[in-house]
Short mmCIF file of C-alpha atoms and ligand atoms in Angstrom, two decimals:
data_model
loop_
_atom_site.label_atom_id
_atom_site.label_comp_id
_atom_site.label_asym_id
_atom_site.label_seq_id
_atom_site.Cartn_x
_atom_site.Cartn_y
_atom_site.Cartn_z
CA MET Y 23 -2.86 14.14 -13.01
CA ARG Y 24 -2.75 11.67 -10.16
CA LYS Y 25 -1.32 12.88 -6.86
CA ALA Y 26 1.49 10.63 -5.71
CA ILE Y 27 1.15 8.75 -2.44
CA ILE Y 28 4.08 7.45 -0.44
CA ALA Y 29 3.16 5.11 2.42
CA GLY Y 30 5.38 3.49 5.00
CA ASN Y 31 4.68 -0.05 6.16
CA TRP Y 32 6.27 -0.34 9.56
CA LYS Y 33 5.36 -4.06 9.77
CA MET Y 34 5.79 -5.46 13.33
CA ASN Y 35 8.08 -2.70 14.58
CA LYS Y 36 7.81 0.10 17.16
CA THR Y 37 6.01 0.44 20.47
CA PRO Y 38 3.62 3.40 20.92
CA ASP Y 39 6.41 5.52 22.44
CA GLU Y 40 8.76 4.61 19.59
CA ALA Y 41 6.00 5.37 17.09
CA LYS Y 42 5.57 8.84 18.60
CA ALA Y 43 9.30 9.46 18.40
CA LEU Y 44 9.53 8.33 14.76
CA VAL Y 45 6.54 10.45 13.70
CA GLU Y 46 7.96 13.47 15.52
CA ALA Y 47 11.29 13.02 13.77
CA LEU Y 48 9.51 12.70 10.43
CA LYS Y 49 7.18 15.68 10.72
CA PRO Y 50 9.61 18.51 9.97
CA LEU Y 51 11.33 16.47 7.28
CA VAL Y 52 8.16 15.97 5.22
CA ALA Y 53 6.53 19.35 5.86
CA GLY Y 54 7.12 20.43 2.26
CA ALA Y 55 6.04 17.18 0.62
CA SER Y 56 4.01 17.47 -2.55
CA CYS Y 57 2.67 13.91 -2.30
CA ASP Y 58 0.30 12.29 0.19
CA VAL Y 59 2.25 10.79 3.10
CA VAL Y 60 0.98 7.86 5.15
CA VAL Y 61 2.49 5.76 7.92
CA CYS Y 62 0.91 2.32 8.34
CA VAL Y 63 1.69 1.33 11.89
CA PRO Y 64 0.97 -1.64 14.16
CA ALA Y 65 -2.59 -1.42 15.49
CA VAL Y 66 -1.45 -0.67 19.04
CA ASP Y 67 0.42 2.37 17.71
CA ILE Y 68 -2.48 3.95 15.80
CA ALA Y 69 -3.64 6.22 18.64
CA ALA Y 70 -0.10 7.38 19.49
CA ALA Y 71 0.72 7.99 15.83
CA LYS Y 72 -2.57 9.84 15.29
CA ALA Y 73 -1.80 12.14 18.22
CA ALA Y 74 1.76 12.67 17.00
CA VAL Y 75 0.83 13.57 13.37
CA LYS Y 76 -1.36 16.47 14.54
CA GLY Y 77 -0.44 19.66 12.72
CA SER Y 78 1.25 17.80 9.86
CA LYS Y 79 0.10 16.34 6.57
CA ILE Y 80 1.01 12.78 7.60
CA LYS Y 81 -1.91 10.35 7.68
CA VAL Y 82 -2.07 7.17 9.71
CA GLY Y 83 -2.89 3.71 8.42
CA ALA Y 84 -3.28 0.20 9.78
CA GLN Y 85 -1.76 -2.95 8.31
CA ASN Y 86 -4.78 -5.26 8.26
CA VAL Y 87 -8.52 -5.26 8.92
CA HIS Y 88 -11.11 -7.97 9.46
CA PHE Y 89 -14.09 -8.23 7.12
CA ALA Y 90 -16.79 -8.67 9.76
CA ALA Y 91 -18.25 -5.73 11.65
CA SER Y 92 -17.99 -7.53 14.99
CA GLY Y 93 -18.22 -11.01 16.43
CA ALA Y 94 -16.32 -14.10 17.46
CA TYR Y 95 -13.00 -13.42 15.67
CA THR Y 96 -10.46 -13.54 18.47
CA GLY Y 97 -7.50 -11.28 17.89
CA GLU Y 98 -9.00 -9.45 14.92
CA LEU Y 99 -9.96 -5.77 14.50
CA SER Y 100 -12.90 -4.41 12.54
CA ALA Y 101 -12.78 -1.47 10.15
CA ASP Y 102 -14.84 0.65 12.57
CA MET Y 103 -12.36 -0.12 15.36
CA ILE Y 104 -9.25 0.90 13.46
CA LYS Y 105 -11.03 3.96 12.11
CA ALA Y 106 -12.12 5.00 15.60
CA ALA Y 107 -8.53 4.54 16.77
CA GLY Y 108 -7.42 7.12 14.18
CA ALA Y 109 -6.53 5.22 11.00
CA GLU Y 110 -7.59 6.65 7.65
CA TYR Y 111 -5.84 4.03 5.52
CA VAL Y 112 -5.34 0.29 5.80
CA ILE Y 113 -3.00 -2.03 3.95
CA ILE Y 114 -4.81 -5.15 2.73
CA GLY Y 115 -3.38 -8.36 1.29
CA HIS Y 116 0.30 -7.65 1.90
CA SER Y 117 2.33 -10.60 0.64
CA GLU Y 118 3.52 -11.34 4.19
CA ARG Y 119 -0.11 -11.80 5.23
CA ARG Y 120 -0.74 -13.97 2.18
CA GLN Y 121 2.41 -16.03 2.89
CA TYR Y 122 2.28 -16.39 6.68
CA PHE Y 123 -1.36 -15.89 7.66
CA GLY Y 124 -3.36 -17.67 5.00
CA GLU Y 125 -4.68 -14.52 3.31
CA THR Y 126 -6.36 -15.42 0.01
CA ASP Y 127 -7.66 -13.39 -2.90
CA THR Y 128 -11.15 -13.98 -1.51
CA THR Y 129 -10.37 -12.67 1.98
CA VAL Y 130 -8.46 -9.76 0.46
CA ASN Y 131 -11.65 -8.89 -1.40
CA GLN Y 132 -13.81 -9.24 1.73
CA ARG Y 133 -11.45 -7.04 3.74
CA THR Y 134 -11.26 -4.45 0.96
CA VAL Y 135 -15.04 -4.18 0.71
CA ALA Y 136 -15.39 -3.95 4.51
CA ALA Y 137 -12.71 -1.24 4.71
CA VAL Y 138 -14.15 0.91 1.92
CA LYS Y 139 -17.73 0.57 3.14
CA ALA Y 140 -16.56 1.72 6.60
CA GLY Y 141 -14.94 4.83 5.11
CA LEU Y 142 -11.31 3.74 5.18
CA LYS Y 143 -8.93 4.06 2.23
CA ALA Y 144 -7.58 0.64 1.27
CA ILE Y 145 -4.03 0.07 0.01
CA VAL Y 146 -4.48 -3.28 -1.71
CA CYS Y 147 -1.31 -5.26 -2.41
CA VAL Y 148 -0.82 -7.49 -5.43
CA GLY Y 149 2.28 -9.01 -6.94
CA GLU Y 150 3.98 -12.11 -8.24
CA SER Y 151 6.60 -14.41 -6.75
CA ARG Y 152 9.91 -14.97 -8.51
CA ALA Y 153 8.71 -18.39 -9.79
CA GLU Y 154 5.52 -16.85 -11.15
CA ARG Y 155 7.50 -14.13 -12.97
CA GLU Y 156 9.92 -16.67 -14.41
CA ALA Y 157 7.02 -18.83 -15.59
CA GLY Y 158 5.53 -15.83 -17.43
CA TYR Y 159 2.44 -15.49 -15.24
CA THR Y 160 3.00 -11.97 -13.90
CA ASP Y 161 0.45 -10.14 -16.02
CA ALA Y 162 -2.31 -12.72 -15.63
CA LEU Y 163 -1.69 -12.97 -11.91
CA VAL Y 164 -1.74 -9.26 -11.10
CA GLU Y 165 -4.85 -8.74 -13.24
CA TYR Y 166 -6.61 -11.58 -11.44
CA GLN Y 167 -5.53 -10.45 -7.97
CA THR Y 168 -6.60 -6.88 -8.66
CA LEU Y 169 -9.99 -7.66 -10.16
CA ILE Y 170 -10.86 -10.17 -7.44
CA ALA Y 171 -9.84 -7.66 -4.74
CA LEU Y 172 -12.22 -5.09 -6.25
CA THR Y 173 -15.20 -7.41 -6.72
CA GLY Y 174 -18.35 -5.84 -5.30
CA LEU Y 175 -16.99 -2.31 -5.50
CA ASP Y 176 -18.15 0.18 -8.10
CA LYS Y 177 -16.20 2.84 -9.90
CA ASN Y 178 -17.07 5.50 -7.32
CA ASP Y 179 -15.32 3.37 -4.70
CA LEU Y 180 -12.04 3.50 -6.61
CA LYS Y 181 -11.25 6.94 -5.17
CA ASN Y 182 -10.84 5.15 -1.83
CA ILE Y 183 -8.54 2.50 -3.26
CA VAL Y 184 -4.82 2.54 -3.85
CA ILE Y 185 -3.25 -0.52 -5.47
CA ALA Y 186 0.28 -1.39 -4.40
CA TYR Y 187 2.11 -3.47 -6.98
CA GLU Y 188 4.67 -5.34 -4.94
CA PRO Y 189 6.64 -8.08 -6.65
CA VAL Y 190 7.14 -10.53 -3.79
CA TRP Y 191 10.74 -11.19 -4.84
CA ALA Y 192 11.59 -7.52 -4.28
CA ILE Y 193 10.14 -7.13 -0.77
CA GLY Y 194 12.77 -6.88 1.93
CA THR Y 195 15.35 -8.49 -0.35
CA GLY Y 196 17.19 -5.44 -1.66
CA LEU Y 197 16.19 -6.59 -5.16
CA VAL Y 198 14.17 -3.95 -6.92
CA ALA Y 199 12.14 -4.26 -10.09
CA THR Y 200 13.64 -2.18 -12.86
CA ASP Y 201 11.87 1.10 -13.50
CA GLU Y 202 10.55 -0.33 -16.77
CA GLN Y 203 9.40 -3.65 -15.24
CA ALA Y 204 7.48 -1.83 -12.51
CA ASN Y 205 5.98 0.62 -15.00
CA GLU Y 206 4.95 -2.12 -17.40
CA THR Y 207 3.24 -4.28 -14.78
CA ILE Y 208 1.45 -1.30 -13.27
CA GLY Y 209 0.27 -0.49 -16.79
CA VAL Y 210 -1.14 -4.02 -17.03
CA ILE Y 211 -3.03 -3.50 -13.75
CA ARG Y 212 -4.41 -0.16 -14.94
CA ALA Y 213 -5.53 -1.67 -18.25
CA ALA Y 214 -7.39 -4.44 -16.40
CA VAL Y 215 -9.12 -1.86 -14.19
CA ALA Y 216 -9.99 0.15 -17.32
CA ARG Y 217 -11.63 -2.88 -18.93
CA LYS Y 218 -13.86 -3.31 -15.90
CA TYR Y 219 -14.48 0.27 -14.73
CA GLY Y 220 -13.72 2.38 -17.79
CA LYS Y 221 -10.70 4.40 -18.83
CA ALA Y 222 -11.59 7.51 -16.87
CA ALA Y 223 -11.87 5.71 -13.52
CA ALA Y 224 -8.71 3.68 -14.17
CA GLY Y 225 -6.89 6.85 -15.16
CA LYS Y 226 -7.60 8.31 -11.72
CA LEU Y 227 -6.68 5.18 -9.74
CA ARG Y 228 -3.39 5.51 -7.88
CA ILE Y 229 -1.06 2.53 -8.23
CA GLN Y 230 2.11 2.39 -6.16
CA TYR Y 231 5.25 0.36 -6.57
CA GLY Y 232 6.63 -1.47 -3.52
CA GLY Y 233 9.71 -3.61 -3.07
CA SER Y 234 13.02 -2.25 -1.78
CA MET Y 235 12.17 1.32 -2.77
CA LYS Y 236 14.95 3.45 -1.28
CA PRO Y 237 16.27 7.03 -1.47
CA ASN Y 238 18.70 5.94 -4.20
CA ASN Y 239 16.14 4.38 -6.57
CA VAL Y 240 12.97 6.39 -5.91
CA LYS Y 241 13.62 9.07 -8.55
CA GLY Y 242 13.90 6.58 -11.41
CA LEU Y 243 10.80 4.70 -10.35
CA MET Y 244 8.76 7.86 -9.80
CA ALA Y 245 9.77 9.19 -13.23
CA GLN Y 246 7.78 6.37 -14.81
CA PRO Y 247 4.37 7.51 -16.04
CA GLU Y 248 2.34 4.68 -14.51
CA ILE Y 249 3.91 4.75 -11.03
CA ASP Y 250 1.99 6.92 -8.58
CA GLY Y 251 3.98 6.40 -5.42
CA GLY Y 252 5.50 3.77 -3.21
CA LEU Y 253 4.78 1.40 -0.37
CA ILE Y 254 7.94 1.39 1.67
CA GLY Y 255 8.93 -1.26 4.20
CA GLY Y 256 12.47 -1.21 5.61
CA ALA Y 257 13.28 2.37 4.63
CA SER Y 258 10.16 3.70 6.38
CA LEU Y 259 11.64 2.90 9.78
CA LYS Y 260 14.30 5.60 9.46
CA ALA Y 261 12.94 9.15 9.38
CA GLU Y 262 15.72 10.45 7.11
CA ASP Y 263 15.36 7.63 4.58
CA PHE Y 264 11.58 7.78 4.47
CA ALA Y 265 11.69 11.57 4.18
CA ALA Y 266 14.20 11.33 1.32
CA ILE Y 267 11.77 9.05 -0.51
CA VAL Y 268 8.79 11.33 0.21
CA ASN Y 269 10.84 14.30 -1.07
CA TYR Y 270 11.83 12.47 -4.28
CA ASP Y 271 10.85 15.46 -6.38
CA LYS Y 272 12.88 18.06 -4.49
C1 PEP K 3 6.70 -3.77 2.05
O1 PEP K 3 6.76 -4.29 3.14
O2 PEP K 3 5.59 -3.51 1.57
C2 PEP K 3 7.95 -3.46 1.34
C3 PEP K 3 7.87 -2.98 0.12
O3 PEP K 3 9.12 -3.70 2.01
P1 PEP K 3 10.60 -3.23 1.56
O4 PEP K 3 10.50 -1.79 1.17
O5 PEP K 3 11.42 -3.44 2.80
O6 PEP K 3 11.01 -4.11 0.44
#
């Protein structure tokens, strides 16, 4: 049995003081959660969030990481830096980074390897655009994105990887993949991982769904056998909504 993991992606929202307030509001609401709970916050909020989660089961994540250990990369942060600041997780290859900041499958792979080698847990995002789905490329695309992202990692590293299947057309749009669509595509990703790393390793890999997951649709999605959690954007900014998603099984 895979333990579910629900992670919030705060995107570019919240100052450190606001981060502290949101975490403090969240803490009592998720105290009885049976899944892993993560908040992926802006880098400047990591220290404040880390201090605020003390005494709870909430873990802190970052939203990006550079692949080099140090050097002339103005504005970037290394895996050691975000880990030292208090992050245990990091989102890599979110579609907004691919769309607006030139992230490619190759740099997603480099960042994933750097994160895992530094001892972070990587939440690696894959997913198709609406045009790619309509053209029938979804399965090939998510397989390709996943296997490239994992290049250079071995099956022992998979315990530090979470894949987030996020159809780009469902992110921030209010459109959500049907339970069956999400389950089927996540099954395709797991089968690709099984071909490369074996069935046992793929069977342990956690694969989330992301894209307009909300309190009113989480139960149906989480009832699907392949779906091991969610990456939550908009709804993670409200403590009650995020907590309702985290407590989907209550
Ligand atoms: C996301 O940003 O990863 C996301 C899934 O956003 P939303 O839940 O707002 O669609």
